[in-house]
XYZ file of C-alpha atoms in Angstrom:
575
model
C 0.000 0.000 0.000
C 1.327 3.449 -0.861
C 0.956 6.576 1.223
C -2.822 6.552 0.688
C -4.379 5.863 4.053
C -1.241 6.793 6.003
C -0.926 9.692 8.407
C 0.085 13.089 7.059
C 2.888 15.429 7.919
C 1.618 18.134 10.249
C 3.116 21.053 8.399
C 1.360 23.521 6.182
C 2.589 26.333 3.953
C 0.950 29.706 3.381
C 2.880 30.492 0.205
C 3.080 28.986 -3.267
C 6.154 26.850 -2.749
C 6.152 23.091 -2.941
C 4.627 21.553 0.169
C 6.198 18.663 2.042
C 4.363 15.485 2.954
C 2.871 12.483 1.236
C 0.131 12.339 -1.311
C -3.431 13.584 -1.301
C -4.438 15.390 1.862
C -7.839 13.714 1.978
C -5.945 10.826 3.512
C -4.922 12.429 6.787
C -5.917 15.674 8.491
C -3.346 17.159 10.796
C -3.512 18.083 14.457
C -4.141 21.669 15.559
C -1.205 23.766 16.794
C -1.304 25.511 20.147
C -2.018 28.991 18.744
C -4.501 29.403 15.920
C -3.681 32.110 13.409
C -6.262 34.343 11.739
C -5.943 35.958 8.325
C -8.365 38.137 6.354
C -9.148 37.978 2.624
C -11.754 39.264 0.218
C -12.311 35.732 -1.100
C -11.525 32.453 0.652
C -11.470 29.360 -1.567
C -11.632 25.916 0.013
C -10.352 23.135 -2.231
C -7.419 22.196 -4.430
C -9.253 21.253 -7.625
C -8.868 22.783 -11.063
C -11.904 24.938 -10.227
C -10.144 26.223 -7.110
C -7.173 27.325 -9.219
C -9.199 29.162 -11.865
C -11.300 30.800 -9.151
C -8.155 32.027 -7.405
C -6.551 33.297 -10.603
C -9.717 35.159 -11.609
C -10.012 36.762 -8.177
C -6.407 37.926 -8.316
C -6.821 39.244 -11.871
C -9.750 41.320 -10.618
C -7.566 42.881 -7.928
C -8.943 41.252 -4.790
C -7.114 39.394 -2.042
C -7.579 35.638 -2.127
C -6.344 32.501 -0.416
C -6.618 28.890 -1.518
C -7.100 26.657 1.506
C -6.443 23.231 0.057
C -6.943 19.879 1.776
C -4.683 18.478 -0.937
C -0.949 18.696 -1.281
C -1.160 18.575 -5.075
C -3.153 21.187 -6.968
C -5.448 20.401 -9.856
C -7.577 17.506 -8.647
C -8.256 14.978 -11.404
C -6.707 17.189 -14.083
C -3.360 16.629 -12.365
C -4.303 13.245 -10.930
C -4.378 11.021 -14.003
C -7.222 12.350 -16.146
C -4.937 13.518 -18.940
C -7.163 12.609 -21.883
C -9.633 15.445 -21.515
C -13.333 14.835 -22.039
C -14.285 17.969 -23.890
C -17.473 17.602 -25.858
C -17.656 20.653 -28.118
C -14.415 22.561 -27.625
C -15.929 25.760 -28.995
C -17.801 26.315 -25.726
C -14.679 26.042 -23.563
C -13.540 29.605 -22.971
C -11.833 31.866 -20.498
C -9.297 30.469 -18.057
C -10.361 26.915 -18.857
C -9.196 27.345 -22.439
C -6.090 29.148 -21.217
C -5.140 26.065 -19.188
C -5.147 23.936 -22.343
C -3.230 26.658 -24.163
C -0.556 26.546 -21.460
C -0.366 22.782 -21.873
C 0.090 23.332 -25.614
C 2.931 25.751 -24.939
C 4.673 23.209 -22.735
C 4.646 20.562 -25.441
C 6.030 22.996 -28.000
C 9.363 22.630 -26.180
C 11.597 19.857 -27.601
C 12.703 18.921 -24.080
C 9.094 18.070 -23.185
C 9.342 14.921 -25.313
C 11.482 12.557 -23.265
C 10.179 9.067 -24.017
C 8.923 9.551 -27.560
C 9.172 12.092 -30.341
C 6.443 14.580 -31.031
C 6.150 13.122 -34.518
C 5.586 9.589 -33.229
C 2.838 10.825 -30.929
C 1.205 12.737 -33.742
C -2.296 13.884 -32.901
C -3.553 10.765 -31.189
C -7.032 10.607 -29.809
C -10.215 8.604 -29.920
C -12.824 10.956 -31.333
C -10.928 14.088 -30.294
C -7.637 15.481 -31.589
C -4.939 15.740 -28.964
C -3.560 18.975 -30.413
C -5.564 21.758 -31.964
C -2.909 23.827 -33.679
C -5.287 26.450 -35.050
C -6.493 27.286 -31.548
C -3.093 26.628 -29.944
C -4.575 24.231 -27.422
C -3.646 20.716 -26.370
C -6.219 18.486 -24.742
C -4.100 15.540 -23.605
C -1.177 15.735 -21.219
C 0.862 14.002 -18.539
C -0.244 14.432 -14.921
C 2.936 16.169 -13.784
C 2.631 18.669 -16.633
C -0.875 19.666 -15.550
C 0.259 20.099 -11.966
C 3.172 22.256 -13.111
C 0.771 24.495 -15.051
C -1.471 24.928 -12.005
C 1.463 25.631 -9.676
C 2.961 28.191 -12.050
C -0.403 29.895 -12.476
C -0.745 30.352 -8.726
C 2.831 31.594 -8.451
C 2.446 34.116 -11.274
C -0.303 35.890 -9.367
C 1.337 35.587 -5.935
C -1.753 33.835 -4.608
C -1.650 32.742 -0.980
C -1.842 28.968 -0.844
C -2.139 26.701 2.184
C -1.747 23.034 1.343
C -2.765 20.095 3.508
C -5.257 22.265 5.408
C -8.456 20.487 6.389
C -11.750 22.128 7.181
C -12.942 21.474 10.705
C -16.317 20.121 9.625
C -17.683 19.973 13.171
C -17.124 23.546 14.345
C -14.930 25.241 11.760
C -17.564 27.346 9.964
C -18.479 30.516 11.833
C -21.616 32.303 10.643
C -23.340 35.528 11.601
C -26.893 35.283 10.424
C -26.809 34.144 6.825
C -23.149 34.975 6.216
C -20.033 32.917 6.752
C -17.538 34.980 8.747
C -14.624 32.558 8.832
C -13.548 28.979 8.368
C -11.128 27.081 10.573
C -8.998 24.121 9.608
C -7.842 21.220 11.740
C -4.303 22.591 11.708
C -5.556 25.583 13.722
C -5.681 28.333 11.139
C -8.667 30.644 10.820
C -9.474 32.363 7.533
C -11.853 35.323 7.553
C -13.386 36.359 4.285
C -16.103 38.429 2.711
C -17.088 35.729 0.227
C -16.296 32.005 0.268
C -16.062 29.458 -2.528
C -16.369 25.698 -1.973
C -14.340 24.200 -4.828
C -14.027 20.663 -3.438
C -15.328 17.491 -5.041
C -17.070 16.624 -1.771
C -18.845 19.884 -0.848
C -17.674 19.837 2.771
C -17.769 23.614 3.259
C -21.203 23.838 1.674
C -22.544 21.167 4.015
C -20.889 22.585 7.124
C -22.412 25.986 6.299
C -25.906 24.506 6.492
C -26.682 24.536 2.769
C -29.115 21.948 1.425
C -27.754 19.212 -0.809
C -28.584 15.806 -2.249
C -26.616 12.551 -2.351
C -27.518 9.726 -4.703
C -30.091 9.552 -7.453
C -33.357 11.439 -7.502
C -36.437 9.572 -8.677
C -38.220 10.488 -11.886
C -40.847 12.408 -9.968
C -38.339 14.831 -8.403
C -37.659 16.882 -11.551
C -39.573 15.064 -14.261
C -36.475 13.474 -15.784
C -36.637 10.511 -18.142
C -33.258 9.146 -17.104
C -33.601 9.632 -13.355
C -33.423 6.875 -10.764
C -32.799 3.174 -11.247
C -32.112 2.259 -14.887
C -32.431 -1.522 -15.040
C -32.456 -2.751 -18.610
C -30.714 0.382 -19.940
C -27.373 -0.335 -21.661
C -25.988 2.837 -23.221
C -22.313 1.913 -23.137
C -20.235 -1.261 -23.151
C -20.011 -1.517 -19.362
C -22.447 -4.371 -18.834
C -22.490 -8.150 -19.076
C -23.275 -8.827 -22.729
C -23.441 -12.570 -22.194
C -24.947 -14.513 -19.319
C -22.523 -14.909 -16.400
C -23.360 -16.979 -13.343
C -23.012 -15.003 -10.082
C -22.728 -17.914 -7.635
C -19.611 -19.410 -6.059
C -20.748 -22.800 -7.317
C -22.332 -22.106 -10.720
C -26.063 -22.729 -10.666
C -26.201 -23.127 -6.877
C -27.637 -20.058 -5.074
C -27.008 -21.750 -1.720
C -23.251 -21.512 -2.344
C -23.394 -17.729 -2.027
C -22.468 -14.923 -4.367
C -19.052 -14.237 -5.782
C -17.305 -11.162 -4.327
C -18.413 -7.725 -5.561
C -21.977 -8.726 -6.373
C -24.750 -7.246 -4.248
C -27.475 -9.439 -2.792
C -29.817 -6.438 -2.584
C -32.556 -5.996 -5.191
C -31.799 -3.210 -7.671
C -35.009 -1.274 -7.055
C -37.846 -0.277 -9.313
C -37.029 1.480 -12.564
C -37.154 5.245 -12.106
C -36.954 4.978 -8.322
C -34.547 7.235 -6.456
C -31.890 5.845 -4.113
C -28.747 6.799 -2.189
C -26.390 4.980 -4.538
C -23.495 6.914 -6.065
C -21.838 6.247 -9.414
C -18.622 4.261 -9.106
C -15.197 5.764 -8.431
C -11.803 4.640 -9.703
C -8.275 5.927 -10.195
C -7.336 7.234 -13.636
C -3.998 5.494 -14.085
C -0.917 6.686 -15.920
C 0.581 3.529 -17.447
C 3.394 2.891 -19.888
C 5.042 0.083 -21.860
C 8.285 2.027 -22.322
C 10.988 -0.211 -20.781
C 13.052 2.614 -19.289
C 10.067 4.241 -17.617
C 8.016 1.180 -16.648
C 7.548 -0.347 -13.204
C 5.832 -3.769 -13.065
C 2.466 -3.744 -11.328
C 3.087 -4.231 -7.597
C 1.337 -6.837 -5.511
C -0.621 -4.765 -2.990
C -0.764 -5.484 0.706
C -3.805 -7.603 1.477
C -4.006 -8.921 -2.087
C -6.866 -11.408 -2.425
C -7.294 -13.085 -5.829
C -10.785 -14.219 -4.822
C -11.964 -10.628 -5.348
C -11.508 -11.080 -9.103
C -13.150 -14.475 -9.657
C -15.981 -12.813 -11.559
C -13.521 -11.462 -14.127
C -12.406 -15.004 -14.960
C -15.985 -15.807 -15.931
C -16.135 -12.670 -18.083
C -12.972 -13.754 -19.903
C -14.506 -17.208 -20.358
C -17.309 -15.629 -22.437
C -14.667 -14.445 -24.911
C -14.663 -10.807 -23.829
C -11.411 -9.075 -24.835
C -12.161 -5.326 -24.985
C -9.643 -4.750 -22.221
C -7.501 -2.025 -23.754
C -10.196 0.223 -25.230
C -9.696 2.831 -22.488
C -5.888 2.890 -22.447
C -6.008 6.331 -24.052
C -2.639 7.673 -25.259
C -1.018 10.739 -23.742
C 2.464 12.117 -24.528
C 5.686 10.259 -23.802
C 4.365 6.749 -24.388
C 1.915 6.874 -21.494
C -1.809 6.413 -21.030
C -4.771 7.772 -19.191
C -6.345 4.406 -18.347
C -10.001 4.359 -17.351
C -12.707 1.820 -16.615
C -14.106 -0.253 -19.475
C -16.310 -3.315 -19.648
C -18.479 -5.300 -17.238
C -15.785 -5.892 -14.593
C -13.027 -3.327 -14.633
C -11.449 -0.504 -12.640
C -14.716 1.020 -11.425
C -15.167 -0.227 -7.860
C -18.935 -0.571 -8.099
C -20.885 -0.289 -4.868
C -18.018 0.536 -2.516
C -18.452 4.306 -2.262
C -22.021 4.962 -1.183
C -21.086 6.554 2.127
C -18.092 8.520 0.820
C -19.832 11.873 0.178
C -20.858 12.420 3.806
C -18.260 10.214 5.472
C -15.785 11.342 8.115
C -12.193 11.944 7.070
C -11.243 8.639 8.692
C -13.914 6.710 6.815
C -12.938 8.375 3.539
C -9.346 7.249 4.106
C -10.636 3.699 4.422
C -12.680 3.963 1.231
C -9.781 5.427 -0.732
C -7.427 2.744 0.569
C -9.895 0.001 -0.379
C -10.214 1.445 -3.880
C -6.445 1.518 -4.255
C -6.081 -2.051 -3.015
C -8.856 -3.234 -5.351
C -7.437 -1.535 -8.427
C -3.810 -2.454 -7.802
C -4.886 -6.000 -7.064
C -6.864 -6.164 -10.294
C -3.828 -5.111 -12.329
C -1.589 -7.602 -10.529
C -4.200 -10.349 -10.967
C -4.538 -9.819 -14.717
C -0.771 -9.740 -15.227
C 0.156 -12.695 -12.996
C -2.626 -15.108 -12.101
C -2.160 -18.326 -14.112
C -5.950 -18.729 -14.421
C -6.155 -15.550 -16.512
C -6.071 -16.428 -20.220
C -2.517 -16.336 -21.494
C -3.232 -13.758 -24.179
C -4.634 -11.365 -21.570
C -1.895 -12.063 -19.044
C 0.843 -11.468 -21.615
C -0.726 -8.271 -22.946
C -1.368 -6.739 -19.515
C 2.097 -7.746 -18.340
C 3.679 -5.459 -20.921
C 2.280 -2.468 -19.051
C 3.323 -0.909 -15.776
C 3.270 2.274 -13.713
C 5.192 5.258 -15.058
C 8.331 5.870 -13.000
C 8.260 9.631 -13.579
C 4.693 10.236 -12.345
C 3.341 10.616 -8.793
C 6.845 10.416 -7.374
C 5.823 10.868 -3.733
C 2.980 8.330 -3.868
C 4.563 5.142 -5.121
C 3.821 6.214 -8.721
C 0.115 5.784 -8.016
C -2.377 8.649 -8.639
C -2.847 10.891 -5.614
C -6.474 11.667 -6.452
C -9.389 9.233 -6.479
C -11.916 9.978 -9.204
C -14.848 11.367 -7.210
C -17.337 11.310 -10.062
C -20.029 12.769 -7.837
C -20.567 13.369 -4.145
C -22.888 15.987 -2.678
C -24.859 18.175 -5.079
C -26.243 21.472 -3.866
C -29.972 22.164 -3.886
C -29.415 25.800 -4.724
C -31.410 28.701 -6.034
C -31.585 26.822 -9.341
C -31.079 23.120 -10.001
C -29.865 22.001 -13.410
C -31.712 18.947 -14.743
C -31.830 16.937 -17.953
C -34.667 19.220 -19.036
C -32.293 22.188 -19.286
C -29.458 20.129 -20.782
C -31.728 18.685 -23.465
C -33.295 22.097 -24.160
C -36.776 21.160 -23.063
C -36.700 24.262 -20.869
C -34.628 27.454 -21.120
C -31.744 28.045 -18.732
C -31.680 31.471 -17.088
C -28.553 33.565 -16.464
C -25.852 31.571 -18.246
C -22.382 31.679 -16.650
C -20.801 29.013 -18.810
C -21.563 26.035 -20.988
C -21.271 22.290 -21.038
C -21.562 19.933 -23.968
C -20.438 16.461 -22.940
C -22.813 13.514 -23.126
C -24.912 12.926 -20.012
C -22.645 10.227 -18.639
C -23.100 8.318 -15.403
C -21.107 5.222 -14.522
C -22.668 2.136 -12.967
C -23.885 2.348 -9.387
C -24.585 -1.307 -8.586
C -23.954 -4.926 -9.602
C -26.853 -7.248 -8.835
C -28.462 -10.607 -9.609
C -31.200 -10.538 -12.234
C -34.473 -12.491 -11.934
C -32.969 -14.925 -14.455
C -30.129 -15.685 -12.052
C -27.318 -13.918 -13.902
C -25.151 -10.977 -12.881
C -25.689 -7.491 -14.311
C -24.568 -3.892 -13.778
C -26.937 -0.931 -13.468
C -26.740 2.825 -13.618
C -24.607 3.447 -16.682
C -26.271 6.006 -18.926
C -25.062 8.016 -21.898
C -27.442 10.521 -23.430
C -26.115 12.677 -26.304
C -26.841 16.387 -26.319
C -25.904 19.704 -27.860
C -24.111 22.532 -26.018
C -26.197 23.897 -23.150
C -26.034 26.849 -20.759
C -25.361 26.509 -17.024
C -27.306 28.845 -14.762
C -25.753 31.247 -12.270
C -28.463 30.105 -9.861
C -26.859 26.647 -9.759
C -23.702 28.170 -8.219
C -25.417 29.899 -5.300
C -27.393 28.522 -2.341
C -30.841 29.634 -1.422
C -30.357 33.073 0.116
C -32.030 32.171 3.400
C -29.350 29.489 3.928
C -26.185 31.400 3.035
C -25.591 34.624 1.134
C -21.817 34.725 0.694
C -20.982 31.244 -0.614
C -20.542 29.984 -4.179
C -20.267 26.314 -5.176
C -18.832 25.675 -8.671
C -18.073 21.923 -8.337
C -20.859 20.447 -6.197
C -23.195 22.758 -8.066
C -26.978 22.687 -8.059
C -27.726 19.734 -10.297
C -29.675 16.504 -10.447
C -27.764 13.242 -10.677
C -28.650 12.996 -14.356
C -27.507 16.495 -15.293
C -24.331 16.154 -13.225
C -23.308 13.306 -15.522
C -22.415 15.988 -18.074
C -21.588 18.970 -15.870
C -18.937 17.008 -13.933
C -16.206 17.372 -16.585
C -12.942 19.089 -15.670
C -13.124 21.831 -18.352
C -16.573 22.754 -17.023
C -15.298 22.897 -13.441
C -12.632 25.382 -14.540
C -15.255 27.443 -16.364
C -17.534 27.520 -13.334
C -14.630 28.270 -10.998
C -13.846 31.410 -12.983
C -17.486 32.475 -13.114
C -17.961 31.890 -9.383
C -14.919 34.030 -8.617
C -16.150 36.816 -10.877
C -19.461 36.854 -9.033
C -17.637 36.757 -5.689
C -15.635 39.858 -6.566
C -18.727 41.706 -7.753
C -20.450 40.798 -4.488
C -17.480 42.163 -2.532
C -17.371 45.378 -4.553
C -21.118 45.921 -4.317
C -21.362 44.762 -0.705
C -24.156 42.437 -1.802
C -25.231 38.887 -1.249
C -24.062 36.616 -4.039
C -27.724 36.057 -4.920
C -28.104 39.824 -5.474
C -25.220 40.275 -7.919
C -26.525 42.048 -11.012
C -26.539 39.479 -13.780
C -26.033 41.973 -16.609
C -22.866 43.228 -14.910
C -21.681 39.677 -14.291
C -22.405 38.677 -17.851
C -20.506 41.623 -19.301
C -17.404 40.812 -17.270
C -17.544 37.110 -18.119
C -17.765 37.861 -21.826
C -14.930 40.379 -21.562
C -12.806 37.648 -19.968
C -13.469 35.151 -22.742
C -16.220 33.007 -21.268
C -18.663 31.434 -23.714
C -22.247 31.898 -22.524
C -24.212 30.908 -25.639
C -23.371 28.886 -28.692
C -24.429 29.078 -32.319
C -23.380 26.129 -34.503
C -20.583 27.007 -36.925
C -21.152 27.323 -40.639
C -20.872 24.091 -42.573
C -17.564 25.260 -44.041
C -15.929 25.430 -40.616
C -14.201 22.492 -38.998
C -16.752 20.249 -37.255
C -16.268 19.529 -33.611
C -15.079 16.163 -32.413
C -17.501 13.491 -31.352
C -17.941 12.864 -27.622
C -15.905 10.176 -25.920
C -16.844 8.025 -22.988
C -15.643 9.535 -19.681
């Protein structure tokens, strides 16, 4: 087991330098020092995601004081944590600082020294449905994890933004409010940050929840917002992540009394369209390589149990061999490797309590996910029961030696595909995304397919195993409402939430993409500054003023399809 799940170093830094410690801070909050320190800022941002960075940069560009209070050591969240093959949808609607990030990545790979393990020519413009490099727009959409982190770190440094890494919100008593306004937040390391406006830019929404803002976890039923794709989706197979052929779920095939194989739920799936508390599966986006000089063989994790993967042997026995479909290429002979197929890297059903869990319980969940995924790789590469063609092919791969250096070359960020979702002034639903209803007060756009991963693996009435919850609904570019970034005013009037934004489970399947988080981070910060300058609640910010500033800063708020003579946009890929 790597540093995930281990205790953290108790130091924190208030500047932009490189922090010391192990990997992701969500794995170990630190103890409080004897004397808490208090600092004042116009805008206080809690989180270390890509949205946190763009929010901080925008605040600084608008001339206001800002601090990033990050529970993570590494900035950038998933964008720097293995998700290097960006899921973009229609790139024309990615503007502002989000587009600038991909331009900065492009600039990095213009340097000959950036190509260490392969030539630029041999990489070409690789992509599945999306070009890696868009020379006309000077953007690059695929990248190595350490390159993304370098871009985020340099961005923060350029603007002299105060940054505190490995600083954990005290979720019990760390949010001080006067009436409907947050006055300060305190972290477990003893610091207190006073601010005029606060932004929760975490994947989990911990600040939002601690501030008393309403939120939802799990799937709404169809009756909640009138959504076709809401709730349980038994019998719906939009992608390739289901059992295409009958697979027996029992330890002794055909004998229910022998018990179920590991990682199959005995619970009934629920009625179609019914809401539940289940959350779409998490995994790590892995950076793998076959390059001999940069490859480390898959390690055998502590607690390795080959019995956990018995079901995969039965999948292979059906002839399934789509294993490498999601080994998407990124520069320097590496991959962004994601889940694919009926039994893969998604750890289905093992994350339901993560969104609201204590820090300690989250450490356990993250550690279990790491053990499962490492064990799966080791199993496929080494277990003699795995078909030889699979074993040989997987064995050619390994972890990249030059990535995640302080975490055993394993990603420092678990892919939190969804956690809490705010029930704000406005809630985005499939009805807005599919243009059945207009979206008021656009502050950015999304365009990726409505994409939710499986939430459960169950036994069908026919006595076979099946997955449920994976949906993929195509759409055209859509607006995202300012109201989805702000709570109801009676709950809190100086908080913005660009990541755990107001959205149904269905709509969040599209909104949850990293380019969109960066877009919404910038828009949230712009609104925060206008609220500070106008001494207003964030709900009272004048939309026309906000809109004008967003457009001036390059945000795309509406979209008209290009003329037929212009280059068509790339087709969506599976996230």
